[in-house]
Coordinates of C-alpha atoms and ligand atoms in Angstrom, one line a residue:
M1 CA 8.9 -10.4 28.9
T2 CA 11.0 -11.3 25.4
T3 CA 14.3 -12.3 24.9
D4 CA 13.5 -12.7 20.8
R5 CA 16.7 -10.4 20.6
C6 CA 19.5 -12.5 21.5
I7 CA 21.6 -12.5 18.6
K8 CA 24.2 -15.0 19.9
C9 CA 26.9 -13.5 20.6
G10 CA 28.0 -15.1 23.6
G11 CA 28.4 -11.4 25.7
C12 CA 26.8 -12.5 29.2
E13 CA 28.4 -16.4 29.0
Q14 CA 31.8 -14.8 28.4
S15 CA 31.4 -11.5 31.2
C16 CA 29.6 -14.0 33.6
P17 CA 31.1 -14.7 36.8
V18 CA 30.2 -18.2 37.8
V19 CA 30.4 -19.6 34.2
C20 CA 34.5 -17.8 34.5
I21 CA 34.6 -19.6 37.8
E22 CA 32.6 -22.8 37.5
G23 CA 33.0 -23.5 33.5
I24 CA 30.0 -24.0 31.6
Q25 CA 29.3 -27.8 32.6
S26 CA 28.3 -26.5 36.4
F27 CA 26.5 -23.1 35.2
S28 CA 25.2 -23.3 31.3
G29 CA 25.3 -19.8 31.6
P30 CA 22.9 -16.9 30.9
R31 CA 21.7 -17.5 27.5
T32 CA 21.2 -20.7 27.7
L33 CA 19.0 -20.8 31.4
A34 CA 16.8 -17.7 29.8
V35 CA 17.3 -17.3 25.9
D36 CA 17.0 -21.0 24.9
G37 CA 16.0 -23.2 28.0
P38 CA 12.3 -21.9 28.1
R39 CA 12.0 -21.6 24.8
F40 CA 12.8 -25.1 24.1
S41 CA 11.4 -26.8 26.2
A42 CA 8.0 -25.8 28.2
E43 CA 9.3 -27.9 31.0
I44 CA 11.8 -25.9 32.9
D45 CA 12.7 -27.6 36.1
H46 CA 15.7 -28.8 34.4
L47 CA 17.1 -26.0 34.5
R48 CA 16.6 -26.2 38.3
D49 CA 20.4 -27.5 38.9
H50 CA 21.7 -24.6 37.4
I51 CA 19.7 -21.8 37.6
M52 CA 20.0 -21.2 41.1
K53 CA 23.6 -20.9 41.1
C54 CA 23.3 -17.3 39.1
T55 CA 24.1 -14.6 42.0
T56 CA 21.8 -11.8 40.1
C57 CA 24.9 -9.5 39.3
W58 CA 23.7 -7.9 36.2
K59 CA 26.7 -8.3 34.7
C60 CA 25.3 -10.3 31.6
E61 CA 22.7 -7.3 31.2
E62 CA 25.3 -5.0 31.7
V63 CA 27.1 -6.5 28.7
C64 CA 24.2 -7.4 26.3
P65 CA 23.9 -5.4 23.3
S66 CA 19.9 -6.2 22.7
R67 CA 19.3 -5.1 26.4
I68 CA 17.8 -8.6 27.4
D69 CA 17.5 -8.2 31.1
L70 CA 18.6 -12.0 32.1
P71 CA 19.0 -11.6 35.5
Q72 CA 15.1 -10.4 35.8
A73 CA 14.2 -13.5 33.1
I74 CA 15.9 -15.8 35.4
L75 CA 14.1 -14.9 38.7
E76 CA 10.8 -14.9 36.4
I77 CA 11.6 -18.5 35.8
R78 CA 13.0 -18.9 39.6
K79 CA 9.8 -18.0 40.8
L80 CA 7.3 -20.3 38.3
M81 CA 9.6 -23.4 39.1
F82 CA 9.4 -22.7 43.1
D83 CA 8.2 -25.8 44.8
P84 CA 8.8 -26.2 48.6
L85 CA 9.7 -29.9 48.6
K86 CA 12.5 -29.3 46.1
M87 CA 14.6 -26.1 47.7
L88 CA 18.2 -26.7 48.4
P89 CA 18.9 -26.8 52.5
G90 CA 19.8 -23.9 52.6
H91 CA 17.4 -22.2 50.8
R92 CA 14.9 -24.4 53.3
R93 CA 16.5 -22.3 56.2
I94 CA 15.8 -19.1 54.7
V95 CA 12.0 -19.9 54.1
E96 CA 12.0 -21.4 57.7
N97 CA 13.6 -18.4 59.8
V98 CA 11.2 -16.1 57.8
D99 CA 8.4 -18.1 59.5
R100 CA 9.9 -18.1 62.6
F101 CA 11.6 -14.9 62.8
R102 CA 10.4 -12.6 60.0
M103 CA 14.0 -12.4 59.5
S104 CA 15.8 -14.6 57.0
I105 CA 18.5 -15.2 59.1
E106 CA 18.2 -17.1 62.9
P107 CA 19.1 -14.1 65.1
E108 CA 22.2 -14.4 66.9
G109 CA 22.3 -13.2 70.8
E110 CA 21.2 -9.8 71.4
A111 CA 20.6 -7.3 68.6
P112 CA 21.6 -3.0 69.6
P113 CA 18.9 -1.2 70.4
A114 CA 17.1 0.7 67.9
P115 CA 17.6 4.4 68.6
A116 CA 14.4 6.2 70.6
G117 CA 12.6 7.8 67.5
E118 CA 10.5 5.4 65.8
K119 CA 9.6 8.4 63.9
G120 CA 11.8 11.3 62.0
E121 CA 13.0 12.7 59.0
V122 CA 15.2 9.6 57.6
M123 CA 13.8 6.1 57.9
Y124 CA 16.8 4.1 58.9
F125 CA 16.0 0.4 57.7
P126 CA 18.6 -1.6 58.9
G127 CA 18.3 -4.9 57.1
C128 CA 18.6 -8.4 58.6
I129 CA 22.9 -9.1 58.3
S130 CA 23.5 -5.0 59.6
R131 CA 21.0 -5.9 62.1
E132 CA 21.3 -9.3 63.2
R133 CA 24.7 -10.9 61.8
I134 CA 27.1 -7.7 61.5
P135 CA 25.2 -5.2 64.5
S136 CA 28.5 -2.9 63.8
I137 CA 27.0 -1.7 60.3
Y138 CA 24.2 -0.8 62.2
R139 CA 25.6 1.1 65.2
G140 CA 28.1 2.3 62.5
T141 CA 25.2 3.8 60.5
V142 CA 23.4 5.2 63.6
S143 CA 26.3 6.7 64.9
T144 CA 26.7 8.2 61.2
L145 CA 23.2 9.8 61.5
E146 CA 23.7 11.4 65.0
K147 CA 26.8 12.8 63.6
V148 CA 25.4 14.3 60.6
G149 CA 22.3 15.6 62.5
A150 CA 19.9 13.6 60.4
D151 CA 16.0 13.4 62.5
F152 CA 16.1 9.9 62.3
G153 CA 14.4 6.8 63.3
V154 CA 14.4 3.0 62.7
P155 CA 10.6 1.5 62.0
K156 CA 8.9 -0.5 65.0
G157 CA 8.8 -3.9 63.8
W158 CA 10.1 -4.3 60.6
V159 CA 11.1 -7.2 59.1
C160 CA 13.2 -8.7 56.3
C161 CA 13.2 -6.5 53.7
G162 CA 11.7 -10.2 51.2
A163 CA 15.1 -9.8 49.1
P164 CA 16.2 -13.1 49.7
L165 CA 12.5 -15.1 49.0
E166 CA 12.2 -12.7 46.0
K167 CA 16.0 -14.8 44.8
L168 CA 14.5 -18.2 45.8
G169 CA 11.4 -17.5 43.9
D170 CA 8.8 -17.8 46.3
R171 CA 6.3 -14.7 45.7
D172 CA 3.5 -15.3 48.2
R173 CA 6.8 -15.0 51.6
M174 CA 7.9 -12.0 49.6
D175 CA 5.0 -10.4 49.7
S176 CA 4.0 -10.9 53.2
L177 CA 7.1 -9.4 54.2
V178 CA 6.3 -6.1 51.8
E179 CA 2.6 -5.6 53.5
D180 CA 4.2 -6.3 57.2
N181 CA 6.7 -3.5 56.3
L182 CA 4.9 -1.0 54.7
R183 CA 2.7 -0.7 58.0
T184 CA 5.5 0.4 59.5
F185 CA 7.4 2.9 57.1
D186 CA 4.6 5.8 58.2
G187 CA 5.5 8.7 59.2
F188 CA 9.1 9.2 57.4
E189 CA 10.1 11.6 54.5
T190 CA 13.1 9.7 52.9
I191 CA 13.7 5.9 53.5
I192 CA 17.8 5.0 54.1
T193 CA 19.3 1.6 53.4
S194 CA 22.6 -0.3 54.9
C195 CA 22.1 -3.0 51.8
P196 CA 22.2 -2.8 47.8
G197 CA 19.9 -5.3 48.1
C198 CA 17.1 -3.7 50.8
T199 CA 17.9 -0.4 48.4
T200 CA 16.7 -2.6 45.4
Q201 CA 14.0 -4.2 47.0
L202 CA 12.2 -1.0 48.4
F203 CA 12.7 0.4 45.2
N204 CA 11.1 -2.5 42.6
H205 CA 7.9 -3.8 45.2
Y206 CA 6.9 -1.4 47.7
G207 CA 7.1 1.4 45.5
V208 CA 8.9 4.1 47.3
E209 CA 13.0 5.8 46.7
P210 CA 15.3 4.7 49.2
L211 CA 18.6 6.0 49.2
H212 CA 21.9 3.7 49.7
T213 CA 23.6 5.2 53.2
I214 CA 26.3 6.2 50.4
E215 CA 24.1 8.1 48.5
Y216 CA 22.3 9.6 51.8
L217 CA 25.5 11.2 52.4
Y218 CA 26.6 12.9 49.3
E219 CA 23.0 13.8 48.2
S220 CA 21.5 14.9 51.5
V221 CA 24.0 15.8 53.7
G222 CA 26.9 17.1 51.2
L223 CA 30.4 16.8 51.3
N224 CA 30.9 20.5 52.7
R225 CA 29.3 19.2 56.1
L226 CA 31.4 16.0 56.1
S227 CA 34.8 16.8 57.9
F228 CA 37.4 13.4 58.2
R229 CA 40.1 12.8 61.1
H230 CA 43.5 11.2 59.4
A231 CA 43.7 8.0 58.4
G232 CA 47.1 6.9 59.2
D233 CA 48.3 7.1 55.6
I234 CA 46.2 3.8 54.5
K235 CA 46.3 2.4 51.0
V236 CA 42.3 1.0 50.4
A237 CA 40.9 -0.5 47.5
F238 CA 37.3 -0.8 47.1
H239 CA 35.0 -4.0 46.0
Q240 CA 32.3 -2.6 43.8
P241 CA 29.0 -4.5 45.0
C242 CA 26.5 -5.6 42.1
H243 CA 23.5 -4.5 43.6
L244 CA 25.1 -1.1 43.9
S245 CA 26.9 -0.9 41.2
R246 CA 24.5 -1.6 38.5
T247 CA 21.3 -2.5 40.2
I248 CA 21.2 0.9 42.0
G249 CA 23.2 3.2 39.5
R250 CA 26.9 4.0 38.8
H251 CA 26.8 6.9 40.1
S252 CA 26.9 5.7 43.6
M253 CA 30.2 4.5 42.8
D254 CA 31.0 7.7 42.3
Y255 CA 29.9 8.9 45.5
A256 CA 31.6 6.4 47.4
L257 CA 34.9 7.3 45.7
A258 CA 34.2 11.2 46.3
L259 CA 33.7 10.6 49.7
L260 CA 37.1 8.6 50.2
Q261 CA 39.0 11.1 48.5
E262 CA 37.6 13.5 51.2
V263 CA 39.7 11.3 53.9
P264 CA 42.9 13.1 54.4
G265 CA 45.8 10.5 54.6
L266 CA 43.8 7.5 53.3
E267 CA 45.1 6.4 49.4
V268 CA 42.8 4.8 47.0
L269 CA 44.1 1.9 44.6
E270 CA 42.8 0.2 42.2
L271 CA 41.4 -3.0 42.3
E272 CA 41.0 -5.1 39.4
N273 CA 37.9 -6.7 38.2
A274 CA 36.4 -3.9 41.0
D275 CA 32.8 -4.9 39.8
M276 CA 33.1 -8.3 39.8
C277 CA 30.6 -10.5 41.4
C278 CA 32.0 -11.6 44.9
G279 CA 29.6 -14.5 44.9
G280 CA 27.5 -13.0 47.7
G281 CA 23.9 -12.3 45.9
G282 CA 21.7 -14.4 44.9
G283 CA 21.0 -16.8 47.3
V284 CA 23.7 -19.0 45.8
V285 CA 26.0 -18.7 49.5
A286 CA 22.6 -20.5 50.9
G287 CA 22.4 -22.6 47.9
Y288 CA 25.7 -23.5 46.9
P289 CA 28.2 -22.2 49.3
D290 CA 31.5 -23.5 47.8
V291 CA 30.3 -21.5 44.2
A292 CA 30.1 -18.2 46.4
L293 CA 33.5 -19.1 48.6
D294 CA 34.9 -19.4 45.3
L295 CA 34.0 -16.5 43.6
A296 CA 35.4 -15.0 47.0
K297 CA 38.1 -16.0 46.8
E298 CA 39.0 -14.1 43.2
K299 CA 38.1 -11.3 44.5
M300 CA 40.7 -11.4 47.6
S301 CA 42.9 -12.4 45.1
S302 CA 42.3 -9.4 43.3
F303 CA 42.6 -7.5 46.7
S304 CA 45.7 -8.9 47.8
D305 CA 47.5 -8.2 43.9
S306 CA 46.4 -4.1 45.0
G307 CA 48.9 -3.7 47.4
A308 CA 46.3 -2.3 49.7
D309 CA 46.1 -2.5 53.3
L310 CA 41.8 -3.1 53.6
L311 CA 39.0 -3.8 50.9
L312 CA 35.9 -1.6 51.3
A313 CA 32.7 -3.4 50.8
P314 CA 29.6 -0.9 50.9
C315 CA 27.0 -4.1 51.6
P316 CA 26.7 -6.5 54.3
F317 CA 26.2 -9.9 51.9
C318 CA 29.5 -9.0 50.6
V319 CA 31.1 -8.2 53.5
L320 CA 29.6 -11.5 55.0
N321 CA 30.6 -13.8 51.9
L322 CA 33.9 -12.2 51.3
E323 CA 35.0 -12.7 55.0
R324 CA 34.4 -16.6 54.6
V325 CA 37.9 -16.1 53.0
G326 CA 39.4 -15.7 56.3
N327 CA 41.5 -12.4 55.5
S328 CA 40.3 -9.8 58.2
S329 CA 41.1 -7.0 55.9
V330 CA 37.7 -6.8 54.3
K331 CA 35.6 -3.7 56.1
E332 CA 32.1 -2.7 55.4
F333 CA 32.8 1.1 54.0
V334 CA 30.6 2.9 55.5
T335 CA 31.3 1.7 59.2
F336 CA 34.7 2.5 57.8
L337 CA 34.1 6.2 57.2
E338 CA 32.3 6.6 60.3
A339 CA 35.5 5.8 62.8
L340 CA 37.1 8.7 61.2
L341 CA 34.0 10.9 60.4
E342 CA 34.4 13.9 63.1
Ligands
LIG401 S1 23.5 -12.4 36.9 FE1 25.4 -12.4 36.6 S2 25.8 -14.5 37.4 FE2 23.6 -14.3 36.6 S3 24.0 -15.4 34.7 FE3 24.0 -13.0 34.5 S4 26.6 -12.4 34.5 FE4 25.8 -14.9 35.2
LIG402 S1 25.0 -11.0 25.1 FE1 23.0 -10.8 24.5 S2 22.6 -11.0 22.2 FE2 24.7 -12.0 23.2 S3 24.2 -14.2 23.4 FE3 23.7 -12.7 25.5 S4 21.8 -12.8 25.5 FE4 21.8 -13.0 23.2

């Protein structure tokens, strides 16, 4: 990938959430890491300390006037510098979990049962967090699919999509997960996911065109087939996950707001910096939990200022990280809608 088009405007650094929160000494920023670092030294190991703090939020690419794909360049550097002996403890745990469970996280307790069908028109790919850490997202999505009358199933023997391993630079392990999953995907026409990270991963590495559940509800089901109960006059604010709003596309944000507008008794309030990263991505929660928590606190501070009763987030990773702040007002988007869906 060429980074020669950089005009040194500094826009990427000014907009980078990690630079804004942690300062340039802690995280030297996208231009230094992706453009200057590899150019001025063939030895990229000196970037290791900083480069794993990037949340892969893709904000820098969005603002770059030369449209340099800085996050992708950062992922390529992580791939080049991947060394099992130099992993951070949290990253080592992810790799060990994949080796033991074929999941990025250790399963906790009993996961909810899969729906009977393992084939169908629609394949629901739950992802590790929805299935094993926040099973209410799994249950809410299954219930949503049942309520809209979808012919759906969950592939038997699915494993982690591999997105967390791509973020660590461990492409060999990632490829082995992709192979395992592809063997389970036969017999389905449409693939839907709960997690924007899974959606992006399936699109980039599986040769399929998955839909996030929000896209499925808007495009395939349609607003005219959805009917919601009165929400009880509550106010919500809407967090825009990076891997949904930027990686999948802005249209998904329009769909999400259109879905919320269908709910009677619901007011959507403006959230300042709604598309600013919450810290949940890029392997930062596992590698640098304090950095991820600082970003989550910033997001929850915007939420407090909004005056809303609930903060809706259509991403399991965002929900998990935002909940670390200790505010119980965070709700996963589809789970919230399902409770009101008739
Ligand atoms: S992807 Fe996000 S966190 Fe990473 S360098 Fe770019 S703006 Fe910063
Ligand atoms: S925003 Fe793009 S052009 Fe500007 S400094 Fe960053 S990489 Fe270079």
